[in-house]
XYZ file of C-alpha atoms in Angstrom:
666
model
C -35.676 11.972 -13.989
C -32.553 10.169 -12.689
C -31.755 6.930 -14.211
C -30.728 4.444 -11.267
C -28.536 2.099 -13.382
C -27.516 -1.585 -12.709
C -24.656 -3.512 -14.259
C -24.723 -3.501 -17.968
C -27.589 -0.964 -18.251
C -26.999 2.113 -20.316
C -28.686 5.542 -20.635
C -28.417 8.423 -23.216
C -26.571 11.393 -22.218
C -28.587 14.629 -22.843
C -25.518 16.977 -22.900
C -21.911 16.687 -23.462
C -20.326 18.834 -20.503
C -20.801 16.708 -17.419
C -19.446 16.029 -13.843
C -19.057 12.546 -12.667
C -19.312 12.517 -8.784
C -17.852 9.647 -6.867
C -18.573 8.870 -3.180
C -16.787 5.957 -1.415
C -16.522 4.713 2.238
C -12.728 5.295 2.307
C -10.163 7.266 0.180
C -9.900 5.987 -3.469
C -7.852 6.958 -6.428
C -10.202 8.191 -9.321
C -8.904 8.133 -12.941
C -10.206 7.816 -16.450
C -8.978 6.183 -19.807
C -9.856 7.158 -23.381
C -10.543 4.252 -25.603
C -10.705 3.999 -29.362
C -13.615 2.394 -31.441
C -12.297 -1.019 -30.149
C -12.292 0.137 -26.498
C -8.469 0.023 -26.378
C -6.099 2.534 -24.764
C -3.436 3.565 -27.265
C -0.774 4.773 -24.614
C -0.166 6.546 -21.373
C -1.162 9.872 -22.894
C -4.665 8.538 -23.161
C -5.061 8.008 -19.334
C -5.851 10.779 -16.741
C -4.586 9.977 -13.246
C -3.082 11.780 -10.114
C 0.268 11.946 -11.849
C -1.294 13.410 -15.095
C -4.567 14.635 -14.111
C -5.611 16.588 -17.206
C -6.302 15.637 -20.847
C -8.233 17.608 -23.409
C -11.806 17.437 -22.260
C -11.074 15.683 -19.111
C -9.688 16.283 -15.756
C -9.374 14.145 -12.610
C -8.207 14.624 -9.038
C -4.588 14.700 -8.130
C -5.190 12.815 -4.743
C -6.879 9.992 -3.122
C -10.208 10.971 -1.517
C -13.572 9.533 -0.397
C -15.229 11.838 -2.789
C -14.334 13.127 -6.310
C -15.683 15.219 -9.129
C -14.351 14.515 -12.594
C -15.055 17.120 -15.123
C -15.798 15.905 -18.761
C -16.435 17.862 -21.948
C -17.123 15.130 -24.512
C -16.950 17.680 -27.445
C -13.404 18.551 -26.398
C -12.206 15.034 -26.755
C -9.895 13.905 -29.696
C -12.095 12.716 -32.658
C -10.525 9.230 -32.359
C -11.771 8.715 -28.733
C -15.019 6.689 -28.753
C -15.020 5.753 -25.075
C -14.307 7.161 -21.575
C -13.862 4.733 -18.762
C -13.898 5.873 -15.154
C -11.610 3.890 -12.802
C -11.448 3.535 -9.048
C -8.617 2.007 -7.134
C -7.670 1.744 -3.530
C -4.275 3.469 -2.671
C -1.669 1.209 -1.388
C 0.416 1.503 1.603
C -1.989 4.222 2.915
C -3.279 2.094 6.016
C -6.678 1.953 4.489
C -8.706 -1.086 3.282
C -7.052 -3.326 0.645
C -10.215 -4.632 -0.981
C -13.416 -2.970 -1.934
C -15.377 -5.789 0.114
C -14.111 -4.144 3.291
C -15.601 -0.650 2.726
C -18.989 0.851 1.699
C -20.084 0.362 -1.861
C -18.753 3.212 -4.085
C -21.332 5.375 -5.602
C -20.973 7.198 -8.928
C -23.286 9.861 -10.423
C -23.154 11.475 -13.775
C -24.586 14.995 -13.512
C -25.025 18.209 -15.366
C -22.994 21.205 -14.581
C -25.633 22.466 -12.363
C -25.559 19.289 -10.264
C -28.661 17.733 -11.674
C -28.218 13.773 -11.707
C -28.592 12.167 -15.034
C -27.678 8.662 -13.999
C -26.380 6.852 -10.907
C -24.746 3.563 -10.131
C -23.916 1.856 -6.888
C -21.214 -0.629 -7.263
C -22.468 -3.425 -5.077
C -21.063 -7.107 -5.069
C -17.236 -6.062 -4.893
C -15.266 -8.369 -2.552
C -11.612 -9.021 -3.173
C -11.096 -6.515 -5.877
C -8.925 -3.513 -5.255
C -9.547 -1.675 -8.619
C -12.865 -1.346 -10.636
C -13.953 -0.002 -13.912
C -16.977 1.957 -12.513
C -18.800 3.151 -15.749
C -18.058 4.233 -19.320
C -19.227 6.880 -21.497
C -19.331 5.796 -25.144
C -20.193 7.122 -28.483
C -22.732 5.152 -30.687
C -23.963 6.602 -33.947
C -22.949 10.096 -33.210
C -24.621 10.134 -29.705
C -23.047 9.736 -26.233
C -24.394 7.167 -23.708
C -23.383 5.947 -20.252
C -23.146 2.293 -19.360
C -22.791 1.045 -15.725
C -19.739 -1.481 -15.825
C -18.838 -2.452 -12.234
C -16.033 -4.718 -13.356
C -13.541 -5.459 -10.534
C -9.889 -6.592 -10.609
C -8.478 -8.538 -7.647
C -4.983 -7.795 -8.994
C -5.528 -4.122 -8.700
C -4.890 -1.257 -10.906
C -2.281 -2.940 -13.165
C -4.529 -5.686 -14.286
C -7.322 -3.284 -14.931
C -5.190 -1.099 -17.216
C -3.688 -4.266 -18.786
C -7.341 -5.414 -19.551
C -7.706 -2.204 -21.641
C -4.695 -3.066 -23.934
C -2.064 -0.814 -22.252
C 1.534 -1.917 -22.753
C 3.594 -1.330 -19.479
C 0.366 -1.415 -17.381
C 2.500 -2.540 -14.069
C 4.844 0.367 -14.423
C 2.217 2.884 -14.856
C 0.144 1.487 -12.018
C 3.262 1.862 -9.625
C 3.807 5.436 -10.837
C 0.040 6.284 -10.222
C 0.296 4.886 -6.668
C 3.606 6.674 -5.956
C 2.005 9.975 -7.133
C -0.849 9.349 -4.595
C 1.412 8.467 -1.809
C 3.414 11.850 -2.518
C 0.037 13.814 -2.607
C -1.081 12.200 0.711
C 2.233 13.017 2.434
C 1.737 16.747 1.616
C -1.829 17.111 2.117
C -4.191 18.658 4.691
C -6.912 16.182 5.505
C -10.365 17.618 5.855
C -12.112 17.885 9.268
C -14.016 15.080 10.605
C -17.377 14.609 8.859
C -20.407 16.300 10.439
C -23.960 15.116 10.861
C -26.518 16.740 8.422
C -27.354 19.096 10.982
C -23.815 20.093 11.268
C -23.307 21.547 7.796
C -22.246 25.116 7.339
C -24.968 27.629 6.989
C -24.945 29.912 4.223
C -27.451 32.993 3.789
C -29.292 34.835 1.107
C -26.296 35.520 -1.081
C -22.601 34.525 -1.102
C -20.274 31.993 -2.343
C -22.939 29.284 -2.405
C -25.275 31.142 -4.701
C -23.406 30.381 -7.950
C -21.549 27.295 -6.772
C -22.757 25.974 -3.402
C -19.868 24.605 -1.281
C -20.430 21.181 0.018
C -19.565 21.041 3.633
C -18.016 17.850 4.832
C -20.555 15.165 5.209
C -20.755 11.717 6.824
C -19.642 8.883 4.695
C -22.592 7.760 2.376
C -24.885 4.804 3.517
C -28.165 4.264 1.769
C -28.090 6.913 -0.726
C -24.558 8.584 -1.148
C -25.676 10.981 -3.845
C -27.150 13.212 -1.256
C -23.993 13.540 0.649
C -21.027 15.173 -1.243
C -17.832 14.169 0.100
C -15.042 16.495 1.420
C -12.325 15.805 -0.929
C -14.054 16.428 -4.172
C -11.651 16.696 -7.083
C -13.704 19.425 -8.921
C -15.455 22.506 -8.117
C -19.093 23.331 -8.443
C -18.965 25.376 -11.622
C -20.536 28.881 -12.105
C -22.341 30.096 -15.150
C -19.640 29.110 -17.614
C -17.837 26.175 -16.080
C -14.974 24.588 -17.974
C -13.641 21.220 -18.630
C -11.520 21.216 -15.353
C -10.367 23.094 -12.380
C -7.131 24.792 -11.384
C -4.008 23.083 -10.594
C -3.927 20.845 -7.743
C -0.568 20.428 -5.968
C -0.164 19.445 -2.392
C -2.658 19.409 0.215
C -2.451 21.615 3.335
C -1.865 20.403 6.804
C -4.116 17.912 8.233
C -7.193 18.285 10.181
C -7.948 14.960 11.509
C -9.740 12.171 9.562
C -8.581 8.971 11.109
C -10.725 9.377 14.162
C -13.948 9.474 12.008
C -16.984 11.543 12.584
C -17.206 13.785 15.720
C -18.730 11.870 18.464
C -21.522 14.134 19.984
C -22.264 11.675 22.628
C -22.718 13.017 26.247
C -23.977 11.482 29.273
C -26.729 13.974 29.340
C -27.373 14.311 25.615
C -27.510 10.737 24.522
C -29.273 11.352 21.083
C -29.167 15.179 20.677
C -28.045 16.938 17.644
C -25.706 19.921 17.992
C -27.532 23.177 18.281
C -27.977 25.296 15.213
C -25.798 28.510 14.474
C -27.050 31.861 15.749
C -29.068 33.804 13.280
C -27.294 36.121 11.042
C -27.286 39.765 11.627
C -29.912 41.733 9.582
C -28.932 43.240 6.372
C -27.996 46.896 6.313
C -30.115 47.516 3.121
C -33.010 45.288 1.709
C -31.751 42.776 -0.815
C -28.195 42.765 0.590
C -26.667 39.627 2.062
C -27.055 39.435 6.005
C -23.980 40.647 7.777
C -21.553 37.750 8.777
C -21.384 36.890 12.389
C -18.711 34.913 14.296
C -19.771 31.315 14.973
C -21.753 30.977 11.779
C -21.729 27.088 12.130
C -23.191 24.384 14.381
C -21.497 23.087 17.431
C -21.926 22.518 21.143
C -19.578 25.389 22.027
C -18.472 28.699 20.362
C -15.037 27.024 19.901
C -16.526 24.296 17.981
C -18.649 26.659 15.970
C -15.783 28.837 14.996
C -13.636 25.650 14.229
C -16.501 24.608 11.730
C -16.860 28.080 10.446
C -13.240 28.369 9.525
C -13.217 25.072 7.797
C -16.246 26.281 5.831
C -14.608 29.416 4.816
C -11.608 27.368 3.617
C -13.886 25.154 1.531
C -15.853 28.066 0.186
C -12.785 29.875 -0.973
C -11.401 26.754 -2.553
C -14.586 26.078 -4.575
C -14.969 29.560 -5.526
C -11.498 30.017 -6.873
C -11.887 26.597 -8.571
C -14.966 27.709 -10.392
C -13.406 30.883 -11.449
C -10.138 29.097 -12.786
C -12.400 26.541 -14.538
C -14.306 29.296 -16.139
C -11.114 30.844 -17.409
C -9.812 27.413 -18.709
C -13.280 26.877 -20.477
C -13.230 30.325 -22.079
C -9.609 29.780 -23.362
C -10.487 26.278 -24.759
C -13.633 27.419 -26.414
C -11.961 30.474 -28.052
C -9.277 27.918 -29.487
C -12.000 25.650 -30.707
C -13.893 28.514 -32.474
C -10.716 29.661 -34.062
C -9.838 26.342 -35.208
C -13.347 25.843 -36.776
C -13.575 29.226 -38.366
C -9.969 29.100 -39.777
C -10.166 25.671 -40.999
C -11.125 26.882 -44.310
C -7.979 28.328 -45.988
C -10.065 31.285 -47.469
C -10.850 32.570 -43.989
C -7.209 32.609 -42.817
C -6.492 36.030 -44.388
C -8.295 39.182 -44.893
C -11.263 40.621 -43.119
C -13.128 37.345 -42.444
C -10.205 35.918 -40.360
C -9.748 39.009 -38.464
C -13.474 39.213 -37.565
C -13.330 35.620 -36.347
C -10.438 36.123 -34.100
C -12.058 39.314 -32.791
C -15.340 37.660 -32.081
C -13.777 34.658 -30.475
C -11.559 36.838 -28.312
C -14.636 38.980 -27.229
C -16.592 35.999 -26.278
C -13.589 34.705 -24.087
C -13.190 38.046 -22.325
C -16.952 38.215 -21.776
C -17.019 34.687 -20.064
C -13.957 35.559 -17.958
C -15.384 39.033 -16.926
C -18.665 37.306 -15.775
C -16.702 34.636 -13.907
C -14.520 37.339 -12.209
C -17.677 39.236 -11.143
C -18.903 36.180 -9.481
C -15.629 35.571 -7.718
C -15.153 39.145 -6.519
C -18.603 38.974 -4.817
C -17.471 35.664 -3.148
C -14.309 37.075 -2.042
C -15.831 40.185 -0.674
C -18.287 38.114 1.398
C -15.518 35.946 2.686
C -13.306 38.912 3.483
C -16.158 40.461 5.439
C -16.645 37.186 7.364
C -12.899 36.890 8.128
C -12.962 40.457 9.457
C -15.536 39.294 12.217
C -14.286 35.901 12.866
C -10.448 36.689 13.339
C -11.048 39.023 16.410
C -13.474 36.381 18.008
C -10.921 33.583 17.924
C -9.777 31.878 21.116
C -6.076 31.808 21.727
C -5.653 28.277 20.236
C -7.142 29.478 16.928
C -5.691 33.005 17.097
C -2.493 34.586 15.450
C 0.266 35.818 17.731
C -0.790 39.423 17.079
C -4.353 38.933 18.331
C -4.935 40.623 21.689
C -6.377 37.579 23.231
C -2.737 36.268 23.980
C -2.242 39.176 26.252
C -4.887 37.964 28.715
C -4.395 34.423 27.967
C -4.889 31.982 31.020
C -3.694 28.380 30.606
C -6.991 26.366 30.128
C -8.113 23.407 32.188
C -9.561 21.647 28.968
C -7.817 20.686 25.727
C -9.154 22.957 22.817
C -10.446 21.185 19.640
C -7.618 22.476 17.506
C -4.408 24.522 17.068
C -3.454 27.167 14.655
C -0.212 26.482 12.792
C -0.149 29.148 10.170
C -2.266 30.881 7.415
C -3.114 29.998 3.931
C -4.088 32.175 0.949
C -4.523 31.880 -2.748
C -3.241 34.282 -5.548
C -6.751 35.531 -6.375
C -6.712 37.643 -3.182
C -3.506 37.432 -1.155
C -4.994 39.474 1.852
C -7.714 36.979 2.464
C -6.018 34.630 5.109
C -7.592 31.332 6.170
C -6.323 30.058 9.539
C -4.687 26.682 9.174
C -6.089 24.447 11.969
C -5.071 20.940 12.965
C -6.925 18.966 15.426
C -5.676 17.976 18.896
C -4.167 15.840 20.060
C -2.018 15.898 17.015
C -2.502 12.861 14.781
C 0.661 13.600 12.626
C 4.061 14.844 13.306
C 5.313 18.050 11.860
C 8.413 18.749 9.820
C 9.809 22.382 9.463
C 11.745 22.123 6.236
C 15.068 24.098 6.678
C 16.252 23.277 3.297
C 17.165 25.837 0.683
C 15.940 23.661 -2.389
C 12.428 23.445 -1.062
C 11.080 26.701 -2.451
C 12.161 29.969 -4.257
C 12.110 32.020 -1.251
C 14.143 29.601 0.751
C 16.842 29.294 -2.286
C 17.285 33.229 -1.861
C 17.977 32.949 1.752
C 21.273 32.429 3.615
C 21.566 28.863 4.885
C 22.290 29.848 8.453
C 19.380 32.315 8.506
C 17.079 29.767 6.944
C 17.823 27.215 9.618
C 17.470 29.824 12.474
C 14.150 30.758 11.224
C 13.139 27.054 10.983
C 14.039 26.540 14.622
C 12.279 29.735 15.729
C 9.187 28.465 13.876
C 9.438 25.199 15.723
C 9.799 27.080 18.970
C 6.680 29.039 18.330
C 4.747 25.835 17.690
C 6.123 24.305 20.862
C 5.112 27.323 22.981
C 1.687 27.372 21.534
C 1.171 23.788 22.291
C 2.320 24.382 25.938
C 0.022 27.361 26.120
C -3.071 25.511 25.140
C -2.792 22.195 27.230
C -3.793 21.995 30.804
C -1.052 22.363 33.244
C 1.289 19.420 33.336
C -0.429 17.534 30.650
C 2.093 18.426 27.902
C 5.894 18.012 27.993
C 8.536 19.165 25.482
C 11.720 17.249 25.075
C 14.548 18.871 22.699
C 17.190 17.138 20.871
C 20.008 19.578 19.568
C 22.970 17.336 18.694
C 25.458 20.175 18.117
C 23.860 22.818 20.347
C 23.479 25.037 17.257
C 19.970 26.181 18.300
C 20.662 27.459 21.768
C 19.632 31.057 20.662
C 16.354 29.996 19.339
C 15.666 27.760 22.167
C 16.412 30.368 24.678
C 12.661 31.367 25.386
C 11.890 27.862 26.272
C 14.998 27.178 28.253
C 14.780 30.444 30.191
C 10.908 29.947 31.028
C 11.852 26.355 32.456
C 9.051 24.784 30.473
C 11.284 22.005 28.884
C 11.145 18.541 30.470
C 14.907 18.728 30.564
C 18.062 20.446 29.070
C 18.280 20.175 25.388
C 20.071 16.920 24.661
C 23.399 17.113 22.838
C 25.840 14.679 21.503
C 25.225 11.022 20.674
C 24.765 10.152 24.147
C 22.056 12.838 24.665
C 20.327 11.779 21.539
C 20.294 8.104 22.586
C 19.050 8.980 26.086
C 16.122 10.965 25.017
C 14.957 8.532 22.311
C 15.292 5.471 24.694
C 13.180 7.263 27.116
C 10.390 8.059 24.700
C 10.755 4.635 23.001
C 10.160 3.020 26.432
C 7.214 5.161 27.121
C 5.488 4.094 23.928
C 6.160 0.466 24.384
C 4.738 0.430 27.801
C 1.621 2.386 27.074
C 0.878 0.156 23.983
C 1.361 -2.882 26.204
C -0.939 -1.434 28.818
C -3.596 -0.429 26.322
C -3.637 -3.886 24.598
C -3.743 -5.704 27.904
C -6.355 -3.372 29.339
C -4.130 -2.841 32.265
C -3.517 1.000 32.419
C -3.195 0.860 36.197
C -0.228 -1.376 35.808
C 1.803 1.403 34.323
C 5.092 2.344 36.321
C 4.289 5.147 38.737
C 7.346 7.164 37.324
C 5.841 7.250 33.772
C 4.476 10.504 32.591
C 1.251 9.742 30.959
C 0.780 13.266 29.564
C 1.318 14.155 25.884
C 5.055 14.387 24.910
C 6.547 16.496 22.013
C 9.956 15.799 20.793
C 11.661 18.636 18.949
C 14.505 17.340 16.918
C 17.028 19.977 15.408
C 19.393 19.369 12.516
C 18.414 15.759 11.883
C 20.210 13.359 11.061
C 23.371 14.988 12.631
C 24.172 13.055 15.887
C 21.929 10.079 14.862
C 23.331 6.610 14.270
C 21.422 3.906 12.688
C 19.847 2.868 15.922
C 18.726 6.287 16.664
C 17.259 6.612 13.180
C 15.252 3.608 13.677
C 13.991 4.744 16.997
C 12.923 8.054 15.453
C 10.982 6.203 12.701
C 9.343 4.153 15.310
C 8.390 7.247 17.319
C 6.847 8.778 14.115
C 4.836 5.629 13.228
C 3.602 4.492 16.613
C 3.945 7.694 18.902
C 0.949 9.733 17.959
C -1.613 6.972 18.954
C -0.200 6.891 22.527
C 0.546 10.646 22.859
C 4.148 10.981 21.643
C 4.644 13.366 18.748
C 7.474 14.653 16.500
C 8.355 18.212 15.596
C 11.408 17.964 13.324
C 13.497 20.778 11.895
C 15.591 19.216 9.092
C 16.865 19.630 5.642
C 15.980 16.441 3.662
C 19.249 16.822 1.615
C 21.273 16.295 4.716
C 19.856 12.928 5.203
C 20.175 11.978 1.410
C 22.689 9.247 2.444
C 19.921 7.115 3.899
C 18.267 6.964 0.337
C 14.704 5.668 0.330
C 15.020 4.216 3.742
C 13.746 7.365 5.238
C 10.834 8.170 2.609
C 8.229 6.778 4.934
C 9.425 9.045 7.705
C 9.107 12.184 5.587
C 5.744 11.251 4.249
C 4.405 10.568 7.755
C 5.044 14.207 8.761
C 3.250 17.327 7.750
C 5.726 19.399 5.926
C 5.546 23.164 6.744
C 8.270 25.958 5.865
C 9.793 28.855 7.765
C 9.194 31.187 4.813
C 5.892 31.536 2.618
C 5.724 28.714 0.144
C 2.918 27.326 -1.943
C 3.485 23.641 -1.258
C 0.127 22.688 0.566
C -3.181 21.855 -1.063
C -6.782 21.812 0.059
C -8.507 18.311 0.245
C -11.460 19.430 -1.989
C -10.002 20.836 -5.206
C -6.199 20.453 -4.737
C -5.211 24.289 -5.228
C -1.748 25.070 -4.324
C -2.088 27.291 -1.261
C 0.609 29.695 -0.024
C 1.429 28.665 3.539
C 2.390 31.558 5.933
C 4.335 30.521 9.003
C 3.395 32.004 12.406
C 5.341 34.952 13.690
C 5.077 37.288 16.600
C 4.829 41.020 16.032
C 8.202 42.765 15.780
C 9.324 43.924 19.189
C 6.551 42.016 20.886
C 7.288 40.035 24.061
C 4.040 37.949 23.677
C 6.058 34.681 23.546
C 7.880 35.468 26.892
C 4.568 36.458 28.437
C 2.776 33.215 27.308
C 5.609 30.969 28.511
C 5.557 32.884 31.932
C 1.881 32.078 32.223
C 2.731 28.457 31.623
C 5.289 28.343 34.131
C 2.985 30.159 36.685
C 0.063 27.586 35.927
C 2.273 24.616 36.375
C 3.614 26.089 39.885
C -0.070 26.625 40.872
C -1.080 23.227 39.907
C 2.004 21.765 41.722
C 3.463 20.309 38.573
């Protein structure tokens, strides 16, 4: 039976390998400290946090999230550790709440590896605090227990760490928040939470059998433990889960979160839930998993079902790989511990006894890894089969450029839910590609990194060729946006100060789909920025005053995309300030940035431009593993979009855009 703890109450832990699950009403930073017999932290090496997420027997998330899973193996902790304290803190500078009193009460659950709850604690009564010691695991007379703490700190993370005896607490707290900010900048946000009826459906067998994926859920209310959150830091382990998961680096592009849950309200469906997914195709043989079908998710339309299905596949693959990597880490760790124990006696270090101990330890490790790989291979096979039926069924906005749907594409009269901006894959199976979808309208600008220092693949490429590829990537994104917006509701402006991108921009220029000729020179840069800045200012004032009908008649109220090449060339200080303003304020009123730039070129500005880079979703013109999922934090390889060699699909699509505008009188 689950023990529902209140502040100060403790409960005996029946096992030593645990998960600590955290659910919060907004993204929080989760960490843990190790304490000695007096509860004191001996140094920074005793703290697991996003900047140093793994310690022996302990692993935490590398990013701020509304949900976390911390992996704990109490037997693997150093002997001098007598206490593990779980810490929560609100990220600074992220635009979210600055005190726990402004968000839903965090909920913490200590569970077994199978997800069975051992003890839970809801941290009520918090107000001005921005950091809190949630609970602690402590050793008493050889047995481990959990205690609900709930001690908040109004001065934040630094005060909390100092309270545990850490020297240099303020410096470490600042570095933790900096690591969180970097992670948020290169991270893909999960899709908006869905209603319980909107969960991804999995059938008889598949990735969910051994470690069920938790589809994104609404933020918790009465009993958060029943709703796993989308950005969990740890996977659901398989038969032999480890003390932690695989590496977490950056987080892939962002599907929208700021808008909150999907609003299913409709004039004729005031209280209806979305319809269920279609039934799965029957199995070919008794006992086999049902055949996958396209649209195996809930939603009002097939597009919405496919969108939810793709994100479900993304999460399934992330958790399956995390469980496998965790099992491998656990097997290696156990082998090391067994060897240490068996060889601690000097008499066993030589001769047959020592050799047998090594062989037995390695055999156990190999068995555990083989069993984990078997589960992973089964999961990968089902996901590959699902991808094989989903990809051909995708609408143009979700489809790759090699999909035949583009050859018969008609410009839509309604905006689609999302847009594909590339593919993602993991090293466990590189041919299993997950479409990377971002919600529309864009909630964040995009930065195509043309720098050679950004990745190994870029470093091996000629600078001019890399910059040309970066601009061609930007053109493909702009063309796709033009093709999925209704006629006349999306305009593209281009700033090319030195005219160096004329060749790459030729498809857009020749098709006549740009709002005007590419702006060149300082005068052209200033003119375009002034025009878009004025638009942002006027729309913001009209919205705040509730007077949208007072906008000037010559103002284009459609969505605007500004493509900037070779930033910061041609930009003076005023232009840089305007660009930062557009990046910050533009998305909320329909002005979006698509920058092609090498950050090294702007190094003279120093930290002044750091907020600009962080506000943009960074992608690359060559394959690079810089993005991370929002559930586990794996490093995913991003593959940029590309048209098939020799294909004229880009020209055909842009011609369709021009024809649709002409037919609509735009």
